[in-house]
mmCIF file of C-alpha atoms in Angstrom:
data_model
loop_
_atom_site.group_PDB
_atom_site.id
_atom_site.type_symbol
_atom_site.label_atom_id
_atom_site.label_comp_id
_atom_site.label_asym_id
_atom_site.label_seq_id
_atom_site.Cartn_x
_atom_site.Cartn_y
_atom_site.Cartn_z
ATOM 1 C CA MET A 16 -7.159 54.465 -69.098
ATOM 2 C CA PHE A 17 -6.171 57.145 -66.621
ATOM 3 C CA ALA A 18 -5.699 61.279 -66.433
ATOM 4 C CA LYS A 19 -2.401 61.850 -66.864
ATOM 5 C CA GLU A 20 -2.429 63.559 -63.113
ATOM 6 C CA GLU A 21 -3.906 60.746 -62.272
ATOM 7 C CA LYS A 22 -1.544 58.328 -63.786
ATOM 8 C CA GLU A 23 1.527 60.832 -62.158
ATOM 9 C CA LYS A 24 -0.135 60.289 -59.062
ATOM 10 C CA ILE A 25 -0.396 56.226 -58.748
ATOM 11 C CA MET A 26 3.659 56.182 -60.859
ATOM 12 C CA LYS A 27 5.194 58.083 -57.847
ATOM 13 C CA LEU A 28 3.615 55.402 -55.554
ATOM 14 C CA ALA A 29 6.020 53.138 -57.028
ATOM 15 C CA PHE A 30 9.126 55.317 -57.303
ATOM 16 C CA LEU A 31 8.502 55.538 -53.242
ATOM 17 C CA GLU A 32 8.533 51.678 -53.868
ATOM 18 C CA ALA A 33 11.707 51.852 -55.149
ATOM 19 C CA ASP A 34 13.197 54.049 -52.989
ATOM 20 C CA LYS A 35 12.412 51.107 -49.999
ATOM 21 C CA ALA A 36 14.287 48.914 -52.621
ATOM 22 C CA GLU A 37 16.878 50.880 -52.540
ATOM 23 C CA GLN A 38 17.439 52.097 -49.312
ATOM 24 C CA GLN A 39 17.669 48.540 -48.030
ATOM 25 C CA GLY A 40 20.865 47.779 -50.950
ATOM 26 C CA GLU A 41 18.621 45.765 -53.576
ATOM 27 C CA ILE A 42 18.844 46.751 -57.394
ATOM 28 C CA PRO A 43 16.132 49.978 -56.731
ATOM 29 C CA ILE A 44 12.106 48.186 -58.621
ATOM 30 C CA GLY A 45 9.035 49.363 -57.480
ATOM 31 C CA ALA A 46 5.761 48.476 -57.940
ATOM 32 C CA VAL A 47 1.811 49.401 -56.969
ATOM 33 C CA ILE A 48 -1.740 47.868 -58.379
ATOM 34 C CA VAL A 49 -4.658 49.785 -57.922
ATOM 35 C CA ASP A 50 -8.376 49.107 -59.031
ATOM 36 C CA ALA A 51 -10.407 50.544 -61.652
ATOM 37 C CA GLU A 52 -10.899 53.543 -59.503
ATOM 38 C CA GLY A 53 -7.615 54.034 -58.782
ATOM 39 C CA ASN A 54 -7.283 52.970 -55.834
ATOM 40 C CA LEU A 55 -4.419 51.279 -53.973
ATOM 41 C CA ILE A 56 -4.385 47.158 -53.641
ATOM 42 C CA GLY A 57 -1.169 46.605 -54.245
ATOM 43 C CA ARG A 58 2.313 47.497 -53.534
ATOM 44 C CA GLY A 59 5.673 45.532 -53.203
ATOM 45 C CA TYR A 60 9.599 46.548 -54.240
ATOM 46 C CA ASN A 61 12.504 44.002 -55.061
ATOM 47 C CA ARG A 62 13.118 42.073 -52.437
ATOM 48 C CA ARG A 63 15.813 38.747 -53.548
ATOM 49 C CA GLU A 64 18.680 39.436 -52.372
ATOM 50 C CA LEU A 65 16.943 40.396 -48.759
ATOM 51 C CA ASP A 66 14.999 37.467 -48.439
ATOM 52 C CA GLU A 67 17.464 35.060 -50.790
ATOM 53 C CA ASP A 68 14.519 34.126 -53.547
ATOM 54 C CA ALA A 69 14.283 35.154 -56.630
ATOM 55 C CA THR A 70 10.690 35.449 -57.100
ATOM 56 C CA ARG A 71 10.667 38.526 -54.783
ATOM 57 C CA HIS A 72 10.376 40.483 -57.461
ATOM 58 C CA ALA A 73 8.094 44.207 -57.158
ATOM 59 C CA GLU A 74 5.273 43.313 -59.502
ATOM 60 C CA ILE A 75 5.337 39.155 -57.745
ATOM 61 C CA ILE A 76 4.743 41.152 -54.175
ATOM 62 C CA ALA A 77 2.260 43.531 -55.700
ATOM 63 C CA ILE A 78 0.350 40.866 -57.089
ATOM 64 C CA GLN A 79 0.432 38.389 -54.327
ATOM 65 C CA GLU A 80 -0.643 41.453 -51.975
ATOM 66 C CA ALA A 81 -3.853 42.905 -54.352
ATOM 67 C CA CYS A 82 -4.498 38.934 -55.059
ATOM 68 C CA LYS A 83 -5.015 38.465 -51.264
ATOM 69 C CA ASN A 84 -6.405 41.751 -51.076
ATOM 70 C CA LEU A 85 -9.164 41.828 -53.347
ATOM 71 C CA ASN A 86 -9.129 37.279 -51.975
ATOM 72 C CA SER A 87 -9.478 36.724 -55.681
ATOM 73 C CA TRP A 88 -6.659 35.215 -58.262
ATOM 74 C CA ARG A 89 -8.158 37.518 -60.827
ATOM 75 C CA LEU A 90 -7.107 41.081 -60.951
ATOM 76 C CA ILE A 91 -9.873 41.838 -63.219
ATOM 77 C CA ASP A 92 -9.733 45.527 -64.569
ATOM 78 C CA CYS A 93 -6.557 46.704 -62.150
ATOM 79 C CA SER A 94 -3.846 48.079 -63.196
ATOM 80 C CA LEU A 95 -0.132 47.272 -62.290
ATOM 81 C CA PHE A 96 2.633 50.482 -61.971
ATOM 82 C CA VAL A 97 6.302 49.931 -62.035
ATOM 83 C CA THR A 98 9.514 51.709 -62.709
ATOM 84 C CA LEU A 99 10.922 48.945 -64.977
ATOM 85 C CA GLU A 100 9.832 46.642 -67.526
ATOM 86 C CA PRO A 101 8.738 42.851 -66.839
ATOM 87 C CA CYS A 102 10.884 40.311 -66.793
ATOM 88 C CA PRO A 103 9.454 37.122 -68.420
ATOM 89 C CA MET A 104 8.337 35.641 -64.834
ATOM 90 C CA CYS A 105 6.915 38.819 -64.246
ATOM 91 C CA ALA A 106 5.076 39.255 -66.861
ATOM 92 C CA GLY A 107 4.056 35.997 -66.959
ATOM 93 C CA ALA A 108 2.274 36.482 -63.081
ATOM 94 C CA ILE A 109 0.359 39.926 -65.239
ATOM 95 C CA ILE A 110 -0.763 37.274 -67.572
ATOM 96 C CA ASN A 111 -2.025 34.599 -65.229
ATOM 97 C CA ALA A 112 -3.398 37.464 -62.854
ATOM 98 C CA ARG A 113 -5.669 38.649 -65.511
ATOM 99 C CA LEU A 114 -4.371 42.718 -65.234
ATOM 100 C CA LYS A 115 -5.843 45.075 -67.356
ATOM 101 C CA ASN A 116 -3.084 47.041 -67.373
ATOM 102 C CA VAL A 117 0.303 47.734 -67.395
ATOM 103 C CA TYR A 118 2.439 50.612 -67.045
ATOM 104 C CA TYR A 119 5.852 50.953 -66.564
ATOM 105 C CA GLY A 120 8.844 53.554 -66.739
ATOM 106 C CA ALA A 121 12.565 52.119 -68.005
ATOM 107 C CA PHE A 122 13.084 50.066 -71.052
ATOM 108 C CA ASP A 123 14.639 46.743 -69.732
ATOM 109 C CA PRO A 124 17.579 45.398 -73.042
ATOM 110 C CA LYS A 125 18.518 42.952 -70.643
ATOM 111 C CA ALA A 126 15.419 40.689 -69.777
ATOM 112 C CA GLY A 127 12.680 43.066 -70.194
ATOM 113 C CA ALA A 128 9.201 40.722 -71.112
ATOM 114 C CA CYS A 129 6.771 43.529 -72.439
ATOM 115 C CA GLY A 130 8.666 44.151 -75.778
ATOM 116 C CA SER A 131 12.526 44.469 -75.457
ATOM 117 C CA VAL A 132 14.088 40.712 -74.933
ATOM 118 C CA VAL A 133 10.671 39.425 -76.128
ATOM 119 C CA ASP A 134 6.971 40.362 -76.121
ATOM 120 C CA LEU A 135 5.083 37.907 -74.001
ATOM 121 C CA PHE A 136 1.999 40.029 -74.611
ATOM 122 C CA ALA A 137 2.085 39.195 -78.423
ATOM 123 C CA PHE A 138 1.390 35.451 -78.619
ATOM 124 C CA THR A 139 -2.399 35.171 -79.843
ATOM 125 C CA LYS A 140 -1.858 31.385 -78.032
ATOM 126 C CA PHE A 141 -2.551 33.083 -74.401
ATOM 127 C CA ASN A 142 -5.440 33.450 -72.821
ATOM 128 C CA HIS A 143 -5.317 36.937 -71.645
ATOM 129 C CA HIS A 144 -3.205 40.044 -73.114
ATOM 130 C CA PRO A 145 -3.148 43.304 -70.523
ATOM 131 C CA GLN A 146 -2.994 46.591 -72.186
ATOM 132 C CA ILE A 147 0.434 47.355 -72.075
ATOM 133 C CA PHE A 148 2.236 51.510 -71.906
ATOM 134 C CA GLY A 149 5.404 51.530 -71.599
ATOM 135 C CA GLY A 150 8.118 54.260 -70.877
ATOM 136 C CA LEU A 151 6.034 56.086 -68.351
ATOM 137 C CA TYR A 152 8.857 58.578 -66.360
ATOM 138 C CA ARG A 153 12.054 57.038 -68.406
ATOM 139 C CA GLU A 154 13.692 59.144 -67.320
ATOM 140 C CA GLN A 155 13.412 59.600 -63.480
ATOM 141 C CA ALA A 156 13.229 55.763 -63.483
ATOM 142 C CA ALA A 157 16.120 55.219 -65.765
ATOM 143 C CA GLN A 158 17.621 57.733 -63.705
ATOM 144 C CA GLN A 159 17.425 55.775 -60.238
ATOM 145 C CA LEU A 160 18.845 52.662 -61.830
ATOM 146 C CA LYS A 161 21.350 54.126 -63.473
ATOM 147 C CA ASN A 162 22.399 56.255 -59.756
ATOM 148 C CA PHE A 163 22.113 52.726 -57.635
ATOM 149 C CA PHE A 164 25.409 51.378 -59.623
ATOM 150 C CA LYS A 165 27.142 54.221 -60.343
ATOM 151 C CA ASN A 166 27.199 54.624 -55.938
ATOM 152 C CA ILE A 167 27.818 50.669 -56.013
ATOM 153 C CA ARG A 168 30.698 50.788 -58.207
ATOM 154 C CA GLN A 169 32.154 53.959 -56.061
ATOM 155 C CA GLN A 170 31.278 51.748 -53.193
ATOM 156 C CA ASN A 171 33.558 48.800 -54.470
ATOM 157 C CA ARG A 172 36.368 51.236 -55.322
ATOM 158 C CA ILE A 173 36.820 52.438 -51.798
ATOM 159 C CA MET B 19 22.323 14.324 -65.836
ATOM 160 C CA PHE B 20 20.358 11.955 -63.734
ATOM 161 C CA ALA B 21 20.369 7.942 -64.149
ATOM 162 C CA LYS B 22 16.647 7.041 -65.653
ATOM 163 C CA GLU B 23 16.259 4.842 -62.743
ATOM 164 C CA GLU B 24 16.585 8.578 -60.113
ATOM 165 C CA LYS B 25 15.103 10.697 -62.838
ATOM 166 C CA GLU B 26 11.993 8.207 -62.643
ATOM 167 C CA LYS B 27 12.244 8.537 -58.556
ATOM 168 C CA ILE B 28 12.721 11.962 -58.705
ATOM 169 C CA MET B 29 9.226 11.907 -61.112
ATOM 170 C CA LYS B 30 6.969 10.125 -58.963
ATOM 171 C CA LEU B 31 7.914 12.739 -55.813
ATOM 172 C CA ALA B 32 6.417 14.987 -58.781
ATOM 173 C CA PHE B 33 3.253 13.301 -59.393
ATOM 174 C CA LEU B 34 2.916 12.970 -55.528
ATOM 175 C CA GLU B 35 2.545 16.451 -55.029
ATOM 176 C CA ALA B 36 0.140 16.644 -57.926
ATOM 177 C CA ASP B 37 -2.103 14.108 -56.198
ATOM 178 C CA LYS B 38 -2.183 16.439 -53.384
ATOM 179 C CA ALA B 39 -3.890 19.235 -55.746
ATOM 180 C CA GLU B 40 -5.821 17.274 -56.977
ATOM 181 C CA GLN B 41 -7.814 15.907 -54.281
ATOM 182 C CA GLN B 42 -8.269 19.259 -52.812
ATOM 183 C CA GLY B 43 -10.049 20.049 -56.390
ATOM 184 C CA GLU B 44 -7.021 22.373 -57.968
ATOM 185 C CA ILE B 45 -5.698 21.002 -61.885
ATOM 186 C CA PRO B 46 -3.283 18.582 -60.869
ATOM 187 C CA ILE B 47 0.254 19.953 -61.488
ATOM 188 C CA GLY B 48 3.470 19.022 -59.206
ATOM 189 C CA ALA B 49 6.604 19.943 -58.527
ATOM 190 C CA VAL B 50 9.427 18.960 -57.105
ATOM 191 C CA ILE B 51 13.575 20.707 -57.080
ATOM 192 C CA VAL B 52 16.571 18.581 -55.968
ATOM 193 C CA ASP B 53 20.004 18.998 -55.709
ATOM 194 C CA ALA B 54 22.983 17.957 -57.944
ATOM 195 C CA GLU B 55 22.932 14.409 -55.562
ATOM 196 C CA GLY B 56 19.304 14.405 -56.085
ATOM 197 C CA ASN B 57 18.626 15.136 -52.239
ATOM 198 C CA LEU B 58 14.993 16.999 -52.205
ATOM 199 C CA ILE B 59 14.789 20.225 -51.210
ATOM 200 C CA GLY B 60 11.861 22.301 -52.625
ATOM 201 C CA ARG B 61 8.146 21.205 -53.672
ATOM 202 C CA GLY B 62 4.955 22.353 -54.372
ATOM 203 C CA TYR B 63 2.037 21.601 -56.159
ATOM 204 C CA ASN B 64 -0.860 24.240 -57.388
ATOM 205 C CA ARG B 65 -2.464 26.199 -55.165
ATOM 206 C CA ARG B 66 -4.225 28.779 -57.275
ATOM 207 C CA GLU B 67 -7.837 28.428 -56.483
ATOM 208 C CA LEU B 68 -6.840 27.409 -52.830
ATOM 209 C CA ASP B 69 -4.842 30.333 -51.925
ATOM 210 C CA GLU B 70 -6.846 32.544 -54.434
ATOM 211 C CA ASP B 71 -3.445 34.128 -55.485
ATOM 212 C CA ALA B 72 -2.303 33.610 -59.242
ATOM 213 C CA THR B 73 1.121 33.167 -58.465
ATOM 214 C CA ARG B 74 0.672 29.672 -56.283
ATOM 215 C CA HIS B 75 2.033 27.076 -59.532
ATOM 216 C CA ALA B 76 3.242 24.487 -58.225
ATOM 217 C CA GLU B 77 6.696 25.644 -59.398
ATOM 218 C CA ILE B 78 7.199 28.818 -57.867
ATOM 219 C CA ILE B 79 5.955 26.984 -54.571
ATOM 220 C CA ALA B 80 9.023 24.785 -55.233
ATOM 221 C CA ILE B 81 11.374 27.545 -55.594
ATOM 222 C CA GLN B 82 10.257 29.554 -53.231
ATOM 223 C CA GLU B 83 11.142 25.678 -50.751
ATOM 224 C CA ALA B 84 14.718 25.547 -51.983
ATOM 225 C CA CYS B 85 15.557 28.945 -51.705
ATOM 226 C CA LYS B 86 14.395 29.113 -48.290
ATOM 227 C CA ASN B 87 16.577 25.827 -47.772
ATOM 228 C CA LEU B 88 19.418 26.830 -49.227
ATOM 229 C CA ASN B 89 18.676 30.547 -48.213
ATOM 230 C CA SER B 90 20.577 31.588 -51.348
ATOM 231 C CA TRP B 91 17.906 33.007 -54.979
ATOM 232 C CA ARG B 92 20.876 31.081 -56.796
ATOM 233 C CA LEU B 93 19.615 27.625 -57.170
ATOM 234 C CA ILE B 94 22.850 27.200 -59.541
ATOM 235 C CA ASP B 95 23.190 22.744 -59.607
ATOM 236 C CA CYS B 96 19.385 22.255 -58.596
ATOM 237 C CA SER B 97 16.917 20.205 -60.573
ATOM 238 C CA LEU B 98 13.124 21.126 -61.448
ATOM 239 C CA PHE B 99 10.850 18.190 -62.526
ATOM 240 C CA VAL B 100 7.498 18.773 -62.912
ATOM 241 C CA THR B 101 4.617 16.889 -64.321
ATOM 242 C CA LEU B 102 3.245 19.964 -66.640
ATOM 243 C CA GLU B 103 5.791 22.273 -69.189
ATOM 244 C CA PRO B 104 5.880 25.641 -67.676
ATOM 245 C CA CYS B 105 3.668 28.201 -68.070
ATOM 246 C CA PRO B 106 6.035 32.174 -68.879
ATOM 247 C CA MET B 107 5.351 33.073 -65.106
ATOM 248 C CA CYS B 108 7.574 29.572 -64.369
ATOM 249 C CA ALA B 109 9.395 29.080 -67.136
ATOM 250 C CA GLY B 110 10.911 33.221 -65.702
ATOM 251 C CA ALA B 111 11.191 32.191 -62.499
ATOM 252 C CA ILE B 112 13.360 29.435 -63.395
ATOM 253 C CA ILE B 113 15.546 31.568 -65.608
ATOM 254 C CA ASN B 114 15.758 34.721 -62.230
ATOM 255 C CA ALA B 115 16.663 31.132 -59.772
ATOM 256 C CA ARG B 116 18.999 29.725 -62.445
ATOM 257 C CA LEU B 117 17.900 26.365 -62.256
ATOM 258 C CA LYS B 118 20.550 23.858 -63.782
ATOM 259 C CA ASN B 119 18.254 21.453 -65.558
ATOM 260 C CA VAL B 120 14.076 21.533 -66.277
ATOM 261 C CA TYR B 121 12.168 17.887 -66.427
ATOM 262 C CA TYR B 122 8.638 18.360 -67.464
ATOM 263 C CA GLY B 123 5.765 15.373 -68.626
ATOM 264 C CA ALA B 124 2.968 16.580 -70.247
ATOM 265 C CA PHE B 125 2.961 19.466 -72.791
ATOM 266 C CA ASP B 126 0.823 22.617 -72.318
ATOM 267 C CA PRO B 127 -0.151 24.081 -76.081
ATOM 268 C CA LYS B 128 -1.807 26.457 -74.879
ATOM 269 C CA ALA B 129 0.055 28.214 -72.099
ATOM 270 C CA GLY B 130 3.469 26.337 -72.317
ATOM 271 C CA ALA B 131 6.780 29.039 -72.607
ATOM 272 C CA CYS B 132 9.070 25.559 -73.085
ATOM 273 C CA GLY B 133 9.006 25.549 -76.735
ATOM 274 C CA SER B 134 4.790 24.843 -76.912
ATOM 275 C CA VAL B 135 3.630 28.248 -76.434
ATOM 276 C CA VAL B 136 7.009 30.082 -76.350
ATOM 277 C CA ASP B 137 10.492 29.123 -76.280
ATOM 278 C CA LEU B 138 11.965 30.841 -73.868
ATOM 279 C CA PHE B 139 15.281 29.571 -72.936
ATOM 280 C CA ALA B 140 16.228 30.111 -76.273
ATOM 281 C CA PHE B 141 16.491 33.840 -75.751
ATOM 282 C CA THR B 142 20.641 34.010 -75.922
ATOM 283 C CA LYS B 143 20.291 37.547 -74.505
ATOM 284 C CA PHE B 144 18.866 36.688 -71.196
ATOM 285 C CA ASN B 145 21.629 35.537 -69.031
ATOM 286 C CA HIS B 146 20.816 32.376 -67.898
ATOM 287 C CA HIS B 147 19.748 29.007 -69.989
ATOM 288 C CA PRO B 148 18.619 26.014 -68.358
ATOM 289 C CA GLN B 149 18.957 22.549 -70.175
ATOM 290 C CA ILE B 150 15.662 21.254 -70.920
ATOM 291 C CA PHE B 151 13.970 17.463 -71.525
ATOM 292 C CA GLY B 152 10.375 18.039 -71.767
ATOM 293 C CA GLY B 153 8.189 15.191 -71.862
ATOM 294 C CA LEU B 154 9.325 13.068 -69.319
ATOM 295 C CA TYR B 155 6.538 10.656 -68.178
ATOM 296 C CA ARG B 156 4.220 13.083 -70.724
ATOM 297 C CA GLU B 157 1.516 10.317 -71.083
ATOM 298 C CA GLN B 158 0.582 9.407 -66.947
ATOM 299 C CA ALA B 159 0.821 13.491 -67.234
ATOM 300 C CA ALA B 160 -1.120 14.084 -69.760
ATOM 301 C CA GLN B 161 -3.869 11.061 -68.197
ATOM 302 C CA GLN B 162 -4.038 13.048 -65.036
ATOM 303 C CA LEU B 163 -4.967 15.583 -65.709
ATOM 304 C CA LYS B 164 -7.450 14.692 -68.989
ATOM 305 C CA ASN B 165 -9.146 12.531 -66.000
ATOM 306 C CA PHE B 166 -8.909 15.591 -63.555
ATOM 307 C CA PHE B 167 -10.933 17.703 -66.953
ATOM 308 C CA LYS B 168 -13.201 14.188 -67.253
ATOM 309 C CA ASN B 169 -14.516 14.297 -63.849
ATOM 310 C CA ILE B 170 -15.764 17.963 -63.752
ATOM 311 C CA ARG B 171 -17.263 17.691 -66.289
ATOM 312 C CA GLN B 172 -19.439 14.870 -65.300
ATOM 313 C CA GLN B 173 -19.180 16.363 -61.794
ATOM 314 C CA ASN B 174 -21.264 19.955 -63.752
ATOM 315 C CA ARG B 175 -23.518 17.129 -65.898
ATOM 316 C CA ILE B 176 -25.099 15.752 -62.291
#
């Protein structure tokens, strides 16, 4: 568990990742992973369209980078911060990577797998159960997504 | 939908991928993706330990290769064949990639996300619902996994 100031600092890094996606025309979703001391060990932003690859979500990229940095597929005692509630693929990757904590921003009523559509972490049979903290800076996170889609609609009207 | 002979031929390719994992000491799980005509467009085998990366499951690697080959994150009209029931991460990636059909071998009572622990494809809110055909050559698939773990246990006794 991190202190409020530290969570804010780390979540800001996730928003910076989301900004990178937005600047390249991608849906703005960003993620970072920190170790138990709060050191940044992985980061990523949505690159689905840029890379034409369905697996290139912010969380997957951040997990891959963190695994590389730790030289381990087990991200024990590490925490993921992401601006949007993870989808089933990313929630599954969170379980597979044994992440300890997940902090996410906006809720995703269409694809959220941390409670909005399904709560993958509630199935006791899975061999790992991270702690989930949803809705962290959710207004800012939801606003960034809303603005992005509003701009897209306006561009399409021109 | 593929004819029985064609399904057998394609599933054999998935077993060949699983063999590659086994030869390198990985849990033997293999996957291939074919297009509507049955052409091989992606393949992969479990490389979690080899790459020290929690996301390196057979299905994820096959999906990434298929997206690269089609230069599209949408694998519309494509089918995935995999020797073991996909986990939540891989079932989520199947939804994200818009795969049409999924054929899998052995059931996975510990982590299966196609019905064994959770059926991710049964949630109507998700925006894509592939057709699932479970238990294809499940005895062969289960036997390969059983033999692998039996050998590991025996090696650990020496």
